[in-house]
Each structure stands twice: as C-alpha cells, then as structure tokens.
Coordinates of C-alpha atoms in Angstrom, one line a residue:
M1 CA 0.0 0.0 0.0
S2 CA 1.4 3.4 -0.9
T3 CA 1.8 6.1 1.7
T4 CA 0.5 9.7 1.0
D5 CA 1.3 12.7 3.2
W6 CA -1.7 15.0 3.1
H7 CA -0.2 17.9 5.0
A8 CA 3.1 19.0 3.4
H9 CA 3.9 22.7 2.8
L10 CA 5.6 24.3 -0.2
W11 CA 5.8 28.0 -0.7
P12 CA 6.6 29.0 -4.4
R13 CA 9.2 31.8 -4.5
A14 CA 7.3 33.6 -7.3
Y15 CA 4.1 33.7 -5.1
L16 CA 6.0 35.1 -2.1
D17 CA 7.7 37.6 -4.3
F18 CA 4.4 38.8 -5.7
L19 CA 2.8 39.2 -2.3
E20 CA 5.7 41.1 -0.9
A21 CA 6.0 43.4 -3.9
H22 CA 2.3 44.3 -3.3
G23 CA 2.7 45.0 0.4
Q24 CA 1.9 41.7 2.1
G25 CA 4.6 40.1 4.2
P26 CA 7.5 39.6 4.7
F27 CA 7.1 35.9 5.2
H28 CA 9.1 33.7 7.6
Q29 CA 8.5 30.8 5.3
R30 CA 11.4 32.0 3.1
G31 CA 13.7 30.9 5.8
V32 CA 12.2 27.4 6.4
P33 CA 14.7 24.8 5.1
W34 CA 13.5 22.8 2.1
G35 CA 10.2 24.6 1.8
G36 CA 10.7 26.3 -1.6
D37 CA 10.3 25.1 -5.2
S38 CA 13.9 25.4 -6.5
P39 CA 15.3 22.3 -8.1
A40 CA 17.7 21.8 -5.2
M41 CA 15.0 22.0 -2.6
L42 CA 12.8 19.6 -4.5
R43 CA 15.6 17.1 -4.7
L44 CA 16.1 17.4 -0.9
R45 CA 12.3 16.9 -0.4
L46 CA 12.2 13.8 -2.5
R47 CA 15.2 12.4 -0.7
Q48 CA 13.5 12.9 2.6
M49 CA 10.3 11.3 1.3
D50 CA 12.2 8.3 0.1
D51 CA 14.1 7.9 3.3
C52 CA 10.8 7.9 5.3
G53 CA 8.7 5.8 3.0
I54 CA 6.5 8.5 1.7
D55 CA 5.4 7.8 -1.8
R56 CA 3.5 11.0 -2.5
Q57 CA 3.0 14.4 -0.9
V58 CA -0.1 16.6 -1.2
L59 CA 1.4 20.1 -1.3
N60 CA -0.2 23.3 0.1
S61 CA 1.0 26.9 0.7
A62 CA -0.7 27.5 4.1
T63 CA -0.5 29.7 6.0
V64 CA 0.1 32.2 3.2
Y65 CA -3.2 33.4 1.7
P66 CA -3.7 36.5 -0.5
G67 CA -4.7 39.4 1.6
L68 CA -4.0 42.4 -0.6
S69 CA -5.9 45.7 -0.9
S70 CA -6.9 45.0 -4.5
P71 CA -9.3 42.1 -5.3
E72 CA -7.7 41.8 -8.7
D73 CA -4.2 41.4 -7.1
D74 CA -5.6 38.8 -4.7
A75 CA -6.9 36.8 -7.7
R76 CA -3.6 37.2 -9.5
A77 CA -1.7 36.1 -6.4
A78 CA -3.8 33.0 -6.0
R79 CA -3.5 32.1 -9.7
L80 CA 0.3 32.4 -9.4
A81 CA 0.4 30.2 -6.4
N82 CA -1.7 27.5 -8.0
E83 CA 0.1 27.5 -11.3
S84 CA 3.5 27.3 -9.4
L85 CA 2.2 24.3 -7.3
A86 CA 0.9 22.7 -10.5
A87 CA 4.3 23.2 -12.1
V88 CA 5.8 21.0 -9.3
A89 CA 3.1 18.4 -9.2
G90 CA 2.2 18.1 -12.9
P91 CA 5.5 16.5 -14.1
A92 CA 5.6 14.0 -11.2
P93 CA 2.0 13.0 -10.4
H94 CA 3.2 9.8 -8.7
R95 CA 5.2 11.9 -6.2
F96 CA 3.2 15.1 -5.8
A97 CA -0.4 16.4 -5.8
F98 CA -1.6 19.8 -4.5
L99 CA -4.3 21.7 -2.7
G100 CA -4.8 25.1 -4.1
V101 CA -5.0 28.6 -2.7
L102 CA -8.1 30.9 -3.1
P103 CA -8.5 34.7 -3.0
L104 CA -10.8 34.4 0.0
A105 CA -11.6 38.1 0.3
G106 CA -13.9 37.5 -2.7
V107 CA -16.3 34.5 -2.6
A108 CA -17.2 34.8 -6.3
A109 CA -13.5 35.1 -7.2
S110 CA -12.7 32.0 -5.0
V111 CA -15.4 30.0 -6.8
R112 CA -13.8 31.0 -10.2
E113 CA -10.3 30.1 -9.1
L114 CA -11.6 26.8 -7.7
G115 CA -12.8 25.9 -11.2
H116 CA -9.5 26.8 -12.7
L117 CA -7.3 24.9 -10.3
M118 CA -9.4 21.7 -10.3
D119 CA -10.4 21.6 -14.0
R120 CA -7.3 22.9 -15.6
L121 CA -4.5 22.4 -13.1
G122 CA -5.5 19.1 -11.6
A123 CA -5.7 20.1 -8.0
L124 CA -7.4 17.7 -5.5
G125 CA -9.0 20.6 -3.7
V126 CA -8.0 23.5 -1.5
V127 CA -6.4 24.4 1.8
L128 CA -8.5 26.8 3.8
P129 CA -7.6 28.7 7.0
A130 CA -9.7 28.2 10.1
S131 CA -10.8 31.8 9.7
F132 CA -10.1 34.7 7.4
R133 CA -10.1 38.3 8.5
G134 CA -11.9 37.5 11.7
A135 CA -14.7 35.4 10.2
S136 CA -15.0 31.6 10.2
V137 CA -14.7 30.0 6.7
L138 CA -17.6 27.8 7.7
G139 CA -20.0 30.7 8.1
P140 CA -22.8 31.6 5.7
R141 CA -20.7 34.0 3.7
Y142 CA -18.7 31.1 2.3
A143 CA -21.7 28.8 1.7
P144 CA -21.5 29.3 -2.1
L145 CA -17.8 28.2 -2.0
H146 CA -18.7 25.0 -0.1
E147 CA -21.5 24.3 -2.5
E148 CA -19.0 24.4 -5.3
L149 CA -16.5 22.2 -3.3
D150 CA -19.3 19.7 -2.7
D151 CA -20.3 19.6 -6.4
R152 CA -16.6 18.9 -7.2
R153 CA -16.2 16.3 -4.4
A154 CA -13.1 18.3 -3.4
T155 CA -10.7 17.6 -0.6
V156 CA -10.4 20.5 1.8
L157 CA -7.6 20.7 4.4
Y158 CA -8.6 23.1 7.2
H159 CA -5.4 24.5 8.6
P160 CA -4.7 26.8 11.5
T161 CA -3.4 30.3 11.1
G162 CA -1.5 30.7 14.3
R163 CA -4.0 32.9 16.1
S164 CA -3.3 34.6 19.4
T165 CA -4.8 32.9 22.5
G166 CA -5.3 36.2 24.4
P167 CA -3.6 37.7 27.4
S168 CA -0.9 35.5 28.9
V169 CA 2.5 35.8 30.7
S170 CA 3.9 33.4 28.1
D171 CA 5.5 34.3 24.8
P172 CA 2.6 35.1 22.4
A173 CA 4.4 33.8 19.4
A174 CA 5.0 30.4 21.0
L175 CA 1.4 30.2 22.3
A176 CA 0.0 30.9 18.8
W177 CA 1.2 27.6 17.5
S178 CA 1.0 25.5 20.6
A179 CA -2.2 26.5 22.3
G180 CA -3.6 28.8 19.6
A181 CA -3.5 26.2 16.8
I182 CA -5.2 23.6 19.0
A183 CA -8.0 26.1 19.8
E184 CA -8.4 27.0 16.2
Q185 CA -8.7 23.4 15.0
T186 CA -11.1 22.5 17.8
T187 CA -13.3 25.5 16.8
V188 CA -13.3 24.3 13.2
V189 CA -14.7 21.0 14.3
L190 CA -17.4 22.7 16.4
D191 CA -18.3 25.1 13.6
W192 CA -18.6 22.2 11.2
L193 CA -21.0 20.4 13.5
T194 CA -23.0 23.6 14.4
A195 CA -23.4 24.5 10.7
G196 CA -24.5 21.0 9.8
M197 CA -21.8 20.8 7.1
S198 CA -21.8 17.0 6.9
E199 CA -25.5 17.0 6.0
R200 CA -25.4 20.0 3.7
F201 CA -22.1 19.1 1.9
P202 CA -21.7 15.4 2.1
R203 CA -19.4 15.0 -0.9
I204 CA -16.6 17.3 0.5
R205 CA -13.8 15.3 2.0
P206 CA -12.9 17.6 5.0
I207 CA -9.5 16.9 6.6
V208 CA -8.9 18.9 9.9
A209 CA -5.2 19.4 10.5
R210 CA -3.5 18.6 13.8
A211 CA -6.0 15.7 14.5
G212 CA -8.8 18.2 15.2
G213 CA -7.1 20.0 18.1
A214 CA -8.7 19.0 21.3
C215 CA -12.0 17.8 19.8
F216 CA -11.7 14.3 21.2
L217 CA -11.4 15.7 24.7
L218 CA -14.7 17.5 24.6
D219 CA -17.9 16.3 26.2
P220 CA -19.1 12.8 25.2
A221 CA -22.1 14.0 23.2
T222 CA -19.9 16.3 21.1
V223 CA -17.4 13.5 20.5
R224 CA -20.3 11.2 19.4
D225 CA -21.3 14.0 17.0
V226 CA -17.8 14.1 15.6
A227 CA -17.8 10.3 15.1
G228 CA -21.1 10.6 13.3
S229 CA -19.9 13.3 10.9
T230 CA -18.0 13.2 7.7
L231 CA -14.9 14.9 9.3
C232 CA -11.5 13.3 8.7
F233 CA -8.3 14.3 10.5
D234 CA -4.6 14.3 9.8
S235 CA -2.1 12.7 12.1
H236 CA 0.1 15.7 13.0
T237 CA 0.1 15.6 16.8
H238 CA 3.8 16.5 17.5
G239 CA 4.6 12.8 18.1
S240 CA 1.8 12.2 20.6
G241 CA 0.7 8.6 20.2
A242 CA -2.0 9.1 22.8
A243 CA -3.6 11.9 20.7
L244 CA -3.5 9.7 17.6
G245 CA -4.9 6.8 19.6
L246 CA -7.9 8.9 20.7
A247 CA -8.7 9.8 17.1
V248 CA -8.5 6.2 16.0
D249 CA -10.7 5.1 18.9
H250 CA -13.4 7.5 18.0
V251 CA -13.5 7.7 14.2
G252 CA -11.5 4.7 13.2
P253 CA -8.3 4.4 11.1
A254 CA -10.0 5.0 7.8
R255 CA -10.7 8.6 8.7
L256 CA -7.2 9.4 9.8
F257 CA -4.7 10.6 7.1
L258 CA -1.0 10.9 7.4
G259 CA -0.1 14.6 7.8
S260 CA 3.5 15.4 8.6
D261 CA 3.6 19.3 8.5
Y262 CA 6.7 19.0 6.3
P263 CA 9.2 20.8 6.2
F264 CA 8.6 21.9 9.8
V265 CA 8.8 18.2 10.6
R266 CA 11.7 16.6 8.9
D267 CA 14.7 14.3 9.3
A268 CA 14.3 12.0 12.4
H269 CA 11.1 13.7 13.4
L270 CA 9.6 12.8 10.0
H271 CA 10.6 9.2 10.4
T272 CA 8.8 9.2 13.8
A273 CA 5.7 10.8 12.4
V274 CA 5.3 8.3 9.6
R275 CA 6.0 5.3 11.9
G276 CA 3.6 6.6 14.5
F277 CA 0.8 6.9 11.9
H278 CA 1.4 3.4 10.6
E279 CA 1.4 2.0 14.2
A280 CA -1.8 3.9 15.2
T281 CA -3.8 3.0 12.1
G282 CA -2.4 -0.4 11.2
R283 CA -1.9 0.7 7.6

C-alpha cells in the first residue's frame, strides 16, 4: 500500500515575491529549510520522502493566503500560487499532488479560481484557514464556495493560522502555534457540527489538520457527533501517540490521514511521524 502525506507545505518563490511586492509580508516561510520550489529544494524533499517511505506528498501553501488591498491582485496572487504548485506536481503526479489557494476576500473570485485549479491544473481541492479576516470560513458568507466544493467532491484541508490565545504571561508567538492552533482546530470541528456541514455538503472530504485539536477531549455528546460526521483528520500531533490513539478510537483508522507538517517536521522527526501513523492506524 502506498503512503501519501496529506499535510506538506511548499511556498513557491514567485508567489511570495508577488505578495511582498504588493505590500503583504515579509514571510518567515522564506527561511524554512526545504520549503521552496527550487530544483535543489525539491531534490532534498524527494530524498526525505524516500528515506521515510512517503510515496507522495499533497502540497499546500498554508498559511500564506492572498490578503492584498486589491481584489484583482488577490486573484492574480492565487493564480500564481496555484500555477506554481501545478508546475511542481504536474510533471511528477506519482510523487506530488496539491491543494490550491483561493482569494478568500472575494467569494465569487474564489469559486472561479476553484474551477481553474481543479479543472485545468488538476488540484485535488484546496487548503482553507480556520478563519479569514476574523470570520469563520464555515460561516454563511462562504456557503457558495462550499456548495462548489461539494459539487466537485473536493478535498479540503482546514489548517490553523497561528492565532493569538489572548492575554498571557507566556510568549505570544509560542502560544499561537502551541495552544492557539489547538484552539483553532477545535473550533473548526465545532463550527462544522454547528453549521450542519456534513448534511449540507456530504461530498466534500474535509480533513482537519492537527488531529482536530482537542475535539476528542470534549464532552461525550460532542465526541459522538464528531464520530457521526464526515470529518476526517490528519495525524500531525507533534509525536503524541495518545492523541493519535484517541482519534482512531473515536472515528476509526480510515478517517485518519498521514499529515507530517513537512518541512517543519523533517529528518528523524519525519521518520517518527510516519512510523507513528502506521502504528496507530495499522496501515
């Protein structure tokens, strides 16, 4: 059985250049080793995949989403990101696929770009933030987008943005990705249930990153609702076998997908993540 990593980042240089030239950024992703699309970085990525037994990565450019002042520039930025990702995945479909980026400030523009990236570029779906400009992406404003995603049977990876957790004596930057990301992903799960998304959009394959945050530690009735939904989860739990075990116990191994968070997780940590997924799911 082949092994696919559904949570792997790649930030095309041309995409970051365009956003920064139009006033968004700078982006720390430029300094993340092996996260770019140069030939040398792609060779290193493939070597890591081979070393860890990963046959294929599904690439995404989270958490970089177009947020420019001009809707036209947002659409151009998303198009550039998607065509750059397709340029990596297209020549090697047995090694790479991708989830596209949308110009989320405009719902109609997002629907148009979705058609382009799935029909012409071959994307499997999209990556969406837990929220955009202070609003949940599962709210009524984005219903037309989810209708289109449902029609296309798209895969959607719901990914945290690194949101602040509020007043604290701890380092806010550290909390954003430790506690904040867990809170975001838990909220995505609760919003999905509250909005009745499984019933309204049953053909979307929703994958909630980071094993759904703390959703399997909520009250038993909510956990039963999660189990009865269409929600799937990736396996990125920072090496916690207990967290992976909870997910498998409640939704079964078929709804858990390998998610490494590469290139933030690499080398020996990547080996551990892949091995932990196989041990937890039996596949």
